[in-house]
Amino acid sequence: MSVTADGETGAAKPVARADRARNRERIVAAAREVFAVRGTGAPLDLITRAAGVGSATLYRHFPDRDTLVHGVCLDVADQISERGRAALAEEGDPFEALRRFAVGAVEEGIGALCLMLPDHLWVDDPELHAARRRVDAVAEEAVRRAQEAGRMRSDVGVGDVMVALSQLARPLPEGTGAGIERFTERHVRLFLAGLELPDGGGLPGGELPGRPAALEDLRR
């Protein structure tokens, strides 16, 4: 059995790597939950307790708070875009694909994501900018397909959808009540019901004021 310079056997190395990966995943998952409720200034010991790791383990993966926030934001954005791509690939009904993207974005914490970083950092940081563009691309494709299929009202833009999802999914104040998150998907589906066109055509509730919001409108 081979032994490496740091004393690990060849068989032990994959196990150690797997343990490190699991610890990182636990830290990121715990940080997502804590930051969503307490903000990015929350005590880090809340995260280590929730993750079931020690502070040394946290700092091995994330040397400081900024790198932890960065890692959480990348994880949230990547999960949203991955779930959206899966919905677009698997759903034959374009509006159902949009619904899956929307619900997935909310479940993954798009509301907390928007609160975690100032908008300019999404542009200044190459990794975060790329992650945001992946989310934007999925959202644009989901809306485009639904509208081209005549399944979604045409006076709504992808910017409208993203603002609404971010607001609907925004975390409520700590202590609001246990289980309040069960209303989130319900309200997202209520919002989506207002976007879906009936079989007979026409716009539910009449035409909306103003013009559809594009993603560029959100970056100004």
PDB file of C-alpha atoms in Angstrom:
ATOM      1  CA  MET A   1       0.000   0.000   0.000  1.00  0.00           C
ATOM      2  CA  SER A   2       1.479   3.349  -1.019  1.00  0.00           C
ATOM      3  CA  VAL A   3       2.000   6.096   1.525  1.00  0.00           C
ATOM      4  CA  THR A   4       2.109   9.746   0.510  1.00  0.00           C
ATOM      5  CA  ALA A   5       4.462  12.373   1.892  1.00  0.00           C
ATOM      6  CA  ASP A   6       1.771  13.629   4.273  1.00  0.00           C
ATOM      7  CA  GLY A   7       1.290  10.161   5.723  1.00  0.00           C
ATOM      8  CA  GLU A   8      -1.963   9.305   3.950  1.00  0.00           C
ATOM      9  CA  THR A   9      -2.239   5.915   2.307  1.00  0.00           C
ATOM     10  CA  GLY A  10      -3.407   5.703  -1.300  1.00  0.00           C
ATOM     11  CA  ALA A  11      -6.706   4.204  -0.112  1.00  0.00           C
ATOM     12  CA  ALA A  12      -7.206   6.902   2.506  1.00  0.00           C
ATOM     13  CA  LYS A  13      -6.828   9.828   0.119  1.00  0.00           C
ATOM     14  CA  PRO A  14     -10.174   9.394  -1.702  1.00  0.00           C
ATOM     15  CA  VAL A  15     -11.910   8.967   1.662  1.00  0.00           C
ATOM     16  CA  ALA A  16     -10.306  12.140   2.999  1.00  0.00           C
ATOM     17  CA  ARG A  17     -11.282  14.054  -0.138  1.00  0.00           C
ATOM     18  CA  ALA A  18     -14.851  12.814   0.151  1.00  0.00           C
ATOM     19  CA  ASP A  19     -14.967  13.881   3.800  1.00  0.00           C
ATOM     20  CA  ARG A  20     -13.687  17.351   2.900  1.00  0.00           C
ATOM     21  CA  ALA A  21     -16.268  17.666   0.137  1.00  0.00           C
ATOM     22  CA  ARG A  22     -19.086  16.636   2.501  1.00  0.00           C
ATOM     23  CA  ASN A  23     -17.906  19.096   5.126  1.00  0.00           C
ATOM     24  CA  ARG A  24     -17.848  21.883   2.574  1.00  0.00           C
ATOM     25  CA  GLU A  25     -21.345  21.020   1.416  1.00  0.00           C
ATOM     26  CA  ARG A  26     -22.608  21.006   5.007  1.00  0.00           C
ATOM     27  CA  ILE A  27     -21.008  24.378   5.708  1.00  0.00           C
ATOM     28  CA  VAL A  28     -22.466  25.965   2.581  1.00  0.00           C
ATOM     29  CA  ALA A  29     -25.924  24.529   3.262  1.00  0.00           C
ATOM     30  CA  ALA A  30     -25.855  25.741   6.856  1.00  0.00           C
ATOM     31  CA  ALA A  31     -24.575  29.175   5.836  1.00  0.00           C
ATOM     32  CA  ARG A  32     -27.374  29.519   3.284  1.00  0.00           C
ATOM     33  CA  GLU A  33     -29.953  28.936   5.998  1.00  0.00           C
ATOM     34  CA  VAL A  34     -28.311  31.181   8.586  1.00  0.00           C
ATOM     35  CA  PHE A  35     -27.597  34.035   6.164  1.00  0.00           C
ATOM     36  CA  ALA A  36     -31.148  33.900   4.849  1.00  0.00           C
ATOM     37  CA  VAL A  37     -32.548  34.562   8.318  1.00  0.00           C
ATOM     38  CA  ARG A  38     -29.802  36.507  10.104  1.00  0.00           C
ATOM     39  CA  GLY A  39     -27.980  38.198   7.210  1.00  0.00           C
ATOM     40  CA  THR A  40     -24.354  37.805   6.174  1.00  0.00           C
ATOM     41  CA  GLY A  41     -23.169  39.341   9.444  1.00  0.00           C
ATOM     42  CA  ALA A  42     -24.544  36.422  11.463  1.00  0.00           C
ATOM     43  CA  PRO A  43     -22.161  34.836  14.012  1.00  0.00           C
ATOM     44  CA  LEU A  44     -20.147  32.110  12.318  1.00  0.00           C
ATOM     45  CA  ASP A  45     -20.576  29.785  15.295  1.00  0.00           C
ATOM     46  CA  LEU A  46     -24.246  29.501  14.324  1.00  0.00           C
ATOM     47  CA  ILE A  47     -23.088  28.091  11.011  1.00  0.00           C
ATOM     48  CA  THR A  48     -20.575  25.658  12.478  1.00  0.00           C
ATOM     49  CA  ARG A  49     -23.169  24.340  14.928  1.00  0.00           C
ATOM     50  CA  ALA A  50     -25.761  23.928  12.197  1.00  0.00           C
ATOM     51  CA  ALA A  51     -23.201  22.197   9.951  1.00  0.00           C
ATOM     52  CA  GLY A  52     -21.912  19.953  12.729  1.00  0.00           C
ATOM     53  CA  VAL A  53     -18.291  20.983  12.206  1.00  0.00           C
ATOM     54  CA  GLY A  54     -15.696  22.883  14.186  1.00  0.00           C
ATOM     55  CA  SER A  55     -14.488  26.383  13.481  1.00  0.00           C
ATOM     56  CA  ALA A  56     -11.143  25.039  12.250  1.00  0.00           C
ATOM     57  CA  THR A  57     -12.940  23.033   9.574  1.00  0.00           C
ATOM     58  CA  LEU A  58     -14.907  26.091   8.481  1.00  0.00           C
ATOM     59  CA  TYR A  59     -11.748  28.212   8.170  1.00  0.00           C
ATOM     60  CA  ARG A  60      -9.939  25.507   6.228  1.00  0.00           C
ATOM     61  CA  HIS A  61     -12.603  25.785   3.548  1.00  0.00           C
ATOM     62  CA  PHE A  62     -13.395  29.488   3.911  1.00  0.00           C
ATOM     63  CA  PRO A  63     -10.583  31.610   5.373  1.00  0.00           C
ATOM     64  CA  ASP A  64     -12.875  34.559   6.093  1.00  0.00           C
ATOM     65  CA  ARG A  65     -16.497  35.692   5.984  1.00  0.00           C
ATOM     66  CA  ASP A  66     -16.205  37.172   2.490  1.00  0.00           C
ATOM     67  CA  THR A  67     -15.057  33.898   0.958  1.00  0.00           C
ATOM     68  CA  LEU A  68     -17.923  32.094   2.709  1.00  0.00           C
ATOM     69  CA  VAL A  69     -20.503  34.556   1.366  1.00  0.00           C
ATOM     70  CA  HIS A  70     -18.901  34.237  -2.062  1.00  0.00           C
ATOM     71  CA  GLY A  71     -19.131  30.441  -1.899  1.00  0.00           C
ATOM     72  CA  VAL A  72     -22.749  30.510  -0.779  1.00  0.00           C
ATOM     73  CA  CYS A  73     -23.770  32.905  -3.543  1.00  0.00           C
ATOM     74  CA  LEU A  74     -22.063  30.778  -6.189  1.00  0.00           C
ATOM     75  CA  ASP A  75     -23.762  27.668  -4.855  1.00  0.00           C
ATOM     76  CA  VAL A  76     -27.227  29.249  -4.848  1.00  0.00           C
ATOM     77  CA  ALA A  77     -26.825  30.644  -8.362  1.00  0.00           C
ATOM     78  CA  ASP A  78     -25.477  27.355  -9.708  1.00  0.00           C
ATOM     79  CA  GLN A  79     -28.306  25.346  -8.155  1.00  0.00           C
ATOM     80  CA  ILE A  80     -30.908  27.710  -9.631  1.00  0.00           C
ATOM     81  CA  SER A  81     -29.434  27.535 -13.136  1.00  0.00           C
ATOM     82  CA  GLU A  82     -28.998  23.741 -12.988  1.00  0.00           C
ATOM     83  CA  ARG A  83     -32.601  23.195 -11.912  1.00  0.00           C
ATOM     84  CA  GLY A  84     -33.784  25.584 -14.612  1.00  0.00           C
ATOM     85  CA  ARG A  85     -31.830  23.804 -17.330  1.00  0.00           C
ATOM     86  CA  ALA A  86     -33.255  20.481 -16.183  1.00  0.00           C
ATOM     87  CA  ALA A  87     -36.787  21.885 -16.373  1.00  0.00           C
ATOM     88  CA  LEU A  88     -36.225  23.197 -19.900  1.00  0.00           C
ATOM     89  CA  ALA A  89     -34.794  19.850 -21.013  1.00  0.00           C
ATOM     90  CA  GLU A  90     -37.438  17.638 -19.408  1.00  0.00           C
ATOM     91  CA  GLU A  91     -40.740  19.498 -19.756  1.00  0.00           C
ATOM     92  CA  GLY A  92     -42.719  19.359 -22.988  1.00  0.00           C
ATOM     93  CA  ASP A  93     -45.021  22.164 -21.850  1.00  0.00           C
ATOM     94  CA  PRO A  94     -43.080  25.458 -21.942  1.00  0.00           C
ATOM     95  CA  PHE A  95     -45.179  27.000 -19.192  1.00  0.00           C
ATOM     96  CA  GLU A  96     -44.586  24.008 -16.935  1.00  0.00           C
ATOM     97  CA  ALA A  97     -40.847  24.458 -17.551  1.00  0.00           C
ATOM     98  CA  LEU A  98     -41.203  28.101 -16.497  1.00  0.00           C
ATOM     99  CA  ARG A  99     -43.150  27.027 -13.422  1.00  0.00           C
ATOM    100  CA  ARG A 100     -40.454  24.529 -12.453  1.00  0.00           C
ATOM    101  CA  PHE A 101     -37.731  27.132 -12.924  1.00  0.00           C
ATOM    102  CA  ALA A 102     -39.632  29.643 -10.780  1.00  0.00           C
ATOM    103  CA  VAL A 103     -40.400  27.230  -7.964  1.00  0.00           C
ATOM    104  CA  GLY A 104     -36.837  25.883  -8.048  1.00  0.00           C
ATOM    105  CA  ALA A 105     -35.371  29.391  -7.900  1.00  0.00           C
ATOM    106  CA  VAL A 106     -37.467  30.157  -4.837  1.00  0.00           C
ATOM    107  CA  GLU A 107     -36.634  26.866  -3.138  1.00  0.00           C
ATOM    108  CA  GLU A 108     -32.925  27.460  -3.728  1.00  0.00           C
ATOM    109  CA  GLY A 109     -33.123  30.877  -2.103  1.00  0.00           C
ATOM    110  CA  ILE A 110     -33.157  33.475  -4.865  1.00  0.00           C
ATOM    111  CA  GLY A 111     -34.602  36.012  -2.432  1.00  0.00           C
ATOM    112  CA  ALA A 112     -31.766  35.548   0.030  1.00  0.00           C
ATOM    113  CA  LEU A 113     -29.265  35.562  -2.828  1.00  0.00           C
ATOM    114  CA  CYS A 114     -30.353  39.049  -3.867  1.00  0.00           C
ATOM    115  CA  LEU A 115     -29.859  40.281  -0.305  1.00  0.00           C
ATOM    116  CA  MET A 116     -26.426  38.750   0.216  1.00  0.00           C
ATOM    117  CA  LEU A 117     -24.364  40.796  -2.216  1.00  0.00           C
ATOM    118  CA  PRO A 118     -24.499  44.388  -3.431  1.00  0.00           C
ATOM    119  CA  ASP A 119     -25.436  44.500  -7.103  1.00  0.00           C
ATOM    120  CA  HIS A 120     -22.047  45.837  -8.250  1.00  0.00           C
ATOM    121  CA  LEU A 121     -20.245  42.741  -6.945  1.00  0.00           C
ATOM    122  CA  TRP A 122     -22.195  40.580  -9.376  1.00  0.00           C
ATOM    123  CA  VAL A 123     -20.467  42.557 -12.133  1.00  0.00           C
ATOM    124  CA  ASP A 124     -17.035  43.094 -10.564  1.00  0.00           C
ATOM    125  CA  ASP A 125     -16.411  39.459  -9.588  1.00  0.00           C
ATOM    126  CA  PRO A 126     -15.879  37.277 -12.696  1.00  0.00           C
ATOM    127  CA  GLU A 127     -17.142  34.062 -11.073  1.00  0.00           C
ATOM    128  CA  LEU A 128     -20.262  35.690  -9.682  1.00  0.00           C
ATOM    129  CA  HIS A 129     -20.899  37.534 -12.929  1.00  0.00           C
ATOM    130  CA  ALA A 130     -20.700  34.275 -14.880  1.00  0.00           C
ATOM    131  CA  ALA A 131     -23.010  32.555 -12.384  1.00  0.00           C
ATOM    132  CA  ARG A 132     -25.542  35.344 -12.659  1.00  0.00           C
ATOM    133  CA  ARG A 133     -25.436  35.203 -16.435  1.00  0.00           C
ATOM    134  CA  ARG A 134     -26.197  31.477 -16.288  1.00  0.00           C
ATOM    135  CA  VAL A 135     -29.278  32.175 -14.178  1.00  0.00           C
ATOM    136  CA  ASP A 136     -30.318  35.029 -16.467  1.00  0.00           C
ATOM    137  CA  ALA A 137     -29.908  32.855 -19.566  1.00  0.00           C
ATOM    138  CA  VAL A 138     -32.158  30.137 -18.161  1.00  0.00           C
ATOM    139  CA  ALA A 139     -34.784  32.679 -17.119  1.00  0.00           C
ATOM    140  CA  GLU A 140     -34.735  34.346 -20.529  1.00  0.00           C
ATOM    141  CA  GLU A 141     -35.090  31.016 -22.311  1.00  0.00           C
ATOM    142  CA  ALA A 142     -37.947  29.866 -20.078  1.00  0.00           C
ATOM    143  CA  VAL A 143     -39.898  33.084 -20.637  1.00  0.00           C
ATOM    144  CA  ARG A 144     -39.174  33.125 -24.379  1.00  0.00           C
ATOM    145  CA  ARG A 145     -40.414  29.574 -24.880  1.00  0.00           C
ATOM    146  CA  ALA A 146     -43.564  30.108 -22.844  1.00  0.00           C
ATOM    147  CA  GLN A 147     -44.448  33.279 -24.740  1.00  0.00           C
ATOM    148  CA  GLU A 148     -43.651  31.895 -28.185  1.00  0.00           C
ATOM    149  CA  ALA A 149     -45.891  28.911 -27.429  1.00  0.00           C
ATOM    150  CA  GLY A 150     -48.724  31.275 -26.563  1.00  0.00           C
ATOM    151  CA  ARG A 151     -48.762  29.979 -22.983  1.00  0.00           C
ATOM    152  CA  MET A 152     -47.688  33.211 -21.248  1.00  0.00           C
ATOM    153  CA  ARG A 153     -48.942  36.748 -21.508  1.00  0.00           C
ATOM    154  CA  SER A 154     -46.820  38.924 -23.757  1.00  0.00           C
ATOM    155  CA  ASP A 155     -46.890  42.116 -21.676  1.00  0.00           C
ATOM    156  CA  VAL A 156     -44.523  40.651 -19.080  1.00  0.00           C
ATOM    157  CA  GLY A 157     -40.743  40.624 -19.401  1.00  0.00           C
ATOM    158  CA  VAL A 158     -38.144  38.362 -17.843  1.00  0.00           C
ATOM    159  CA  GLY A 159     -37.159  41.265 -15.587  1.00  0.00           C
ATOM    160  CA  ASP A 160     -40.712  41.346 -14.211  1.00  0.00           C
ATOM    161  CA  VAL A 161     -40.492  37.643 -13.434  1.00  0.00           C
ATOM    162  CA  MET A 162     -37.126  37.886 -11.684  1.00  0.00           C
ATOM    163  CA  VAL A 163     -38.151  40.868  -9.541  1.00  0.00           C
ATOM    164  CA  ALA A 164     -41.351  39.114  -8.500  1.00  0.00           C
ATOM    165  CA  LEU A 165     -39.564  35.886  -7.613  1.00  0.00           C
ATOM    166  CA  SER A 166     -36.923  37.750  -5.613  1.00  0.00           C
ATOM    167  CA  GLN A 167     -39.584  39.631  -3.676  1.00  0.00           C
ATOM    168  CA  LEU A 168     -41.828  36.621  -3.097  1.00  0.00           C
ATOM    169  CA  ALA A 169     -38.878  34.550  -1.892  1.00  0.00           C
ATOM    170  CA  ARG A 170     -37.353  37.239   0.308  1.00  0.00           C
ATOM    171  CA  PRO A 171     -36.805  35.787   3.797  1.00  0.00           C
ATOM    172  CA  LEU A 172     -39.232  36.935   6.465  1.00  0.00           C
ATOM    173  CA  PRO A 173     -37.932  38.358   9.749  1.00  0.00           C
ATOM    174  CA  GLU A 174     -36.652  35.867  12.289  1.00  0.00           C
ATOM    175  CA  GLY A 175     -39.414  34.717  14.610  1.00  0.00           C
ATOM    176  CA  THR A 176     -42.195  35.310  12.083  1.00  0.00           C
ATOM    177  CA  GLY A 177     -43.485  31.820  12.678  1.00  0.00           C
ATOM    178  CA  ALA A 178     -42.528  28.206  12.161  1.00  0.00           C
ATOM    179  CA  GLY A 179     -43.547  26.765   8.827  1.00  0.00           C
ATOM    180  CA  ILE A 180     -44.189  30.149   7.222  1.00  0.00           C
ATOM    181  CA  GLU A 181     -42.092  28.994   4.260  1.00  0.00           C
ATOM    182  CA  ARG A 182     -44.971  26.712   3.230  1.00  0.00           C
ATOM    183  CA  PHE A 183     -46.740  29.791   1.901  1.00  0.00           C
ATOM    184  CA  THR A 184     -43.902  30.699  -0.417  1.00  0.00           C
ATOM    185  CA  GLU A 185     -44.577  28.119  -3.132  1.00  0.00           C
ATOM    186  CA  ARG A 186     -48.297  28.834  -2.842  1.00  0.00           C
ATOM    187  CA  HIS A 187     -47.721  32.532  -3.518  1.00  0.00           C
ATOM    188  CA  VAL A 188     -45.275  31.840  -6.338  1.00  0.00           C
ATOM    189  CA  ARG A 189     -47.897  29.656  -7.987  1.00  0.00           C
ATOM    190  CA  LEU A 190     -50.493  32.396  -7.517  1.00  0.00           C
ATOM    191  CA  PHE A 191     -48.132  34.797  -9.285  1.00  0.00           C
ATOM    192  CA  LEU A 192     -47.547  32.325 -12.115  1.00  0.00           C
ATOM    193  CA  ALA A 193     -51.290  31.783 -12.512  1.00  0.00           C
ATOM    194  CA  GLY A 194     -51.527  35.456 -13.436  1.00  0.00           C
ATOM    195  CA  LEU A 195     -48.938  34.950 -16.195  1.00  0.00           C
ATOM    196  CA  GLU A 196     -50.564  31.932 -17.830  1.00  0.00           C
ATOM    197  CA  LEU A 197     -52.837  32.587 -20.766  1.00  0.00           C
ATOM    198  CA  PRO A 198     -56.216  30.844 -20.808  1.00  0.00           C
ATOM    199  CA  ASP A 199     -57.093  28.603 -23.743  1.00  0.00           C
ATOM    200  CA  GLY A 200     -59.486  31.204 -25.077  1.00  0.00           C
ATOM    201  CA  GLY A 201     -56.794  33.878 -25.216  1.00  0.00           C
ATOM    202  CA  GLY A 202     -57.064  37.348 -23.706  1.00  0.00           C
ATOM    203  CA  LEU A 203     -55.114  38.855 -20.837  1.00  0.00           C
ATOM    204  CA  PRO A 204     -56.297  37.991 -17.304  1.00  0.00           C
ATOM    205  CA  GLY A 205     -57.042  41.250 -15.505  1.00  0.00           C
ATOM    206  CA  GLY A 206     -56.446  43.328 -18.627  1.00  0.00           C
ATOM    207  CA  GLU A 207     -53.229  44.770 -19.986  1.00  0.00           C
ATOM    208  CA  LEU A 208     -50.588  45.789 -17.458  1.00  0.00           C
ATOM    209  CA  PRO A 209     -49.445  49.419 -17.170  1.00  0.00           C
ATOM    210  CA  GLY A 210     -46.008  50.409 -18.402  1.00  0.00           C
ATOM    211  CA  ARG A 211     -43.752  48.180 -20.466  1.00  0.00           C
ATOM    212  CA  PRO A 212     -42.282  44.736 -19.837  1.00  0.00           C
ATOM    213  CA  ALA A 213     -39.100  44.863 -17.750  1.00  0.00           C
ATOM    214  CA  ALA A 214     -35.952  43.428 -19.286  1.00  0.00           C
ATOM    215  CA  LEU A 215     -32.990  42.152 -17.276  1.00  0.00           C
ATOM    216  CA  GLU A 216     -31.069  45.273 -18.335  1.00  0.00           C
ATOM    217  CA  ASP A 217     -33.626  47.380 -16.481  1.00  0.00           C
ATOM    218  CA  LEU A 218     -32.613  45.657 -13.241  1.00  0.00           C
ATOM    219  CA  ARG A 219     -28.935  46.536 -13.676  1.00  0.00           C
ATOM    220  CA  ARG A 220     -29.392  50.318 -13.980  1.00  0.00           C
TER     221      ARG A 220
END
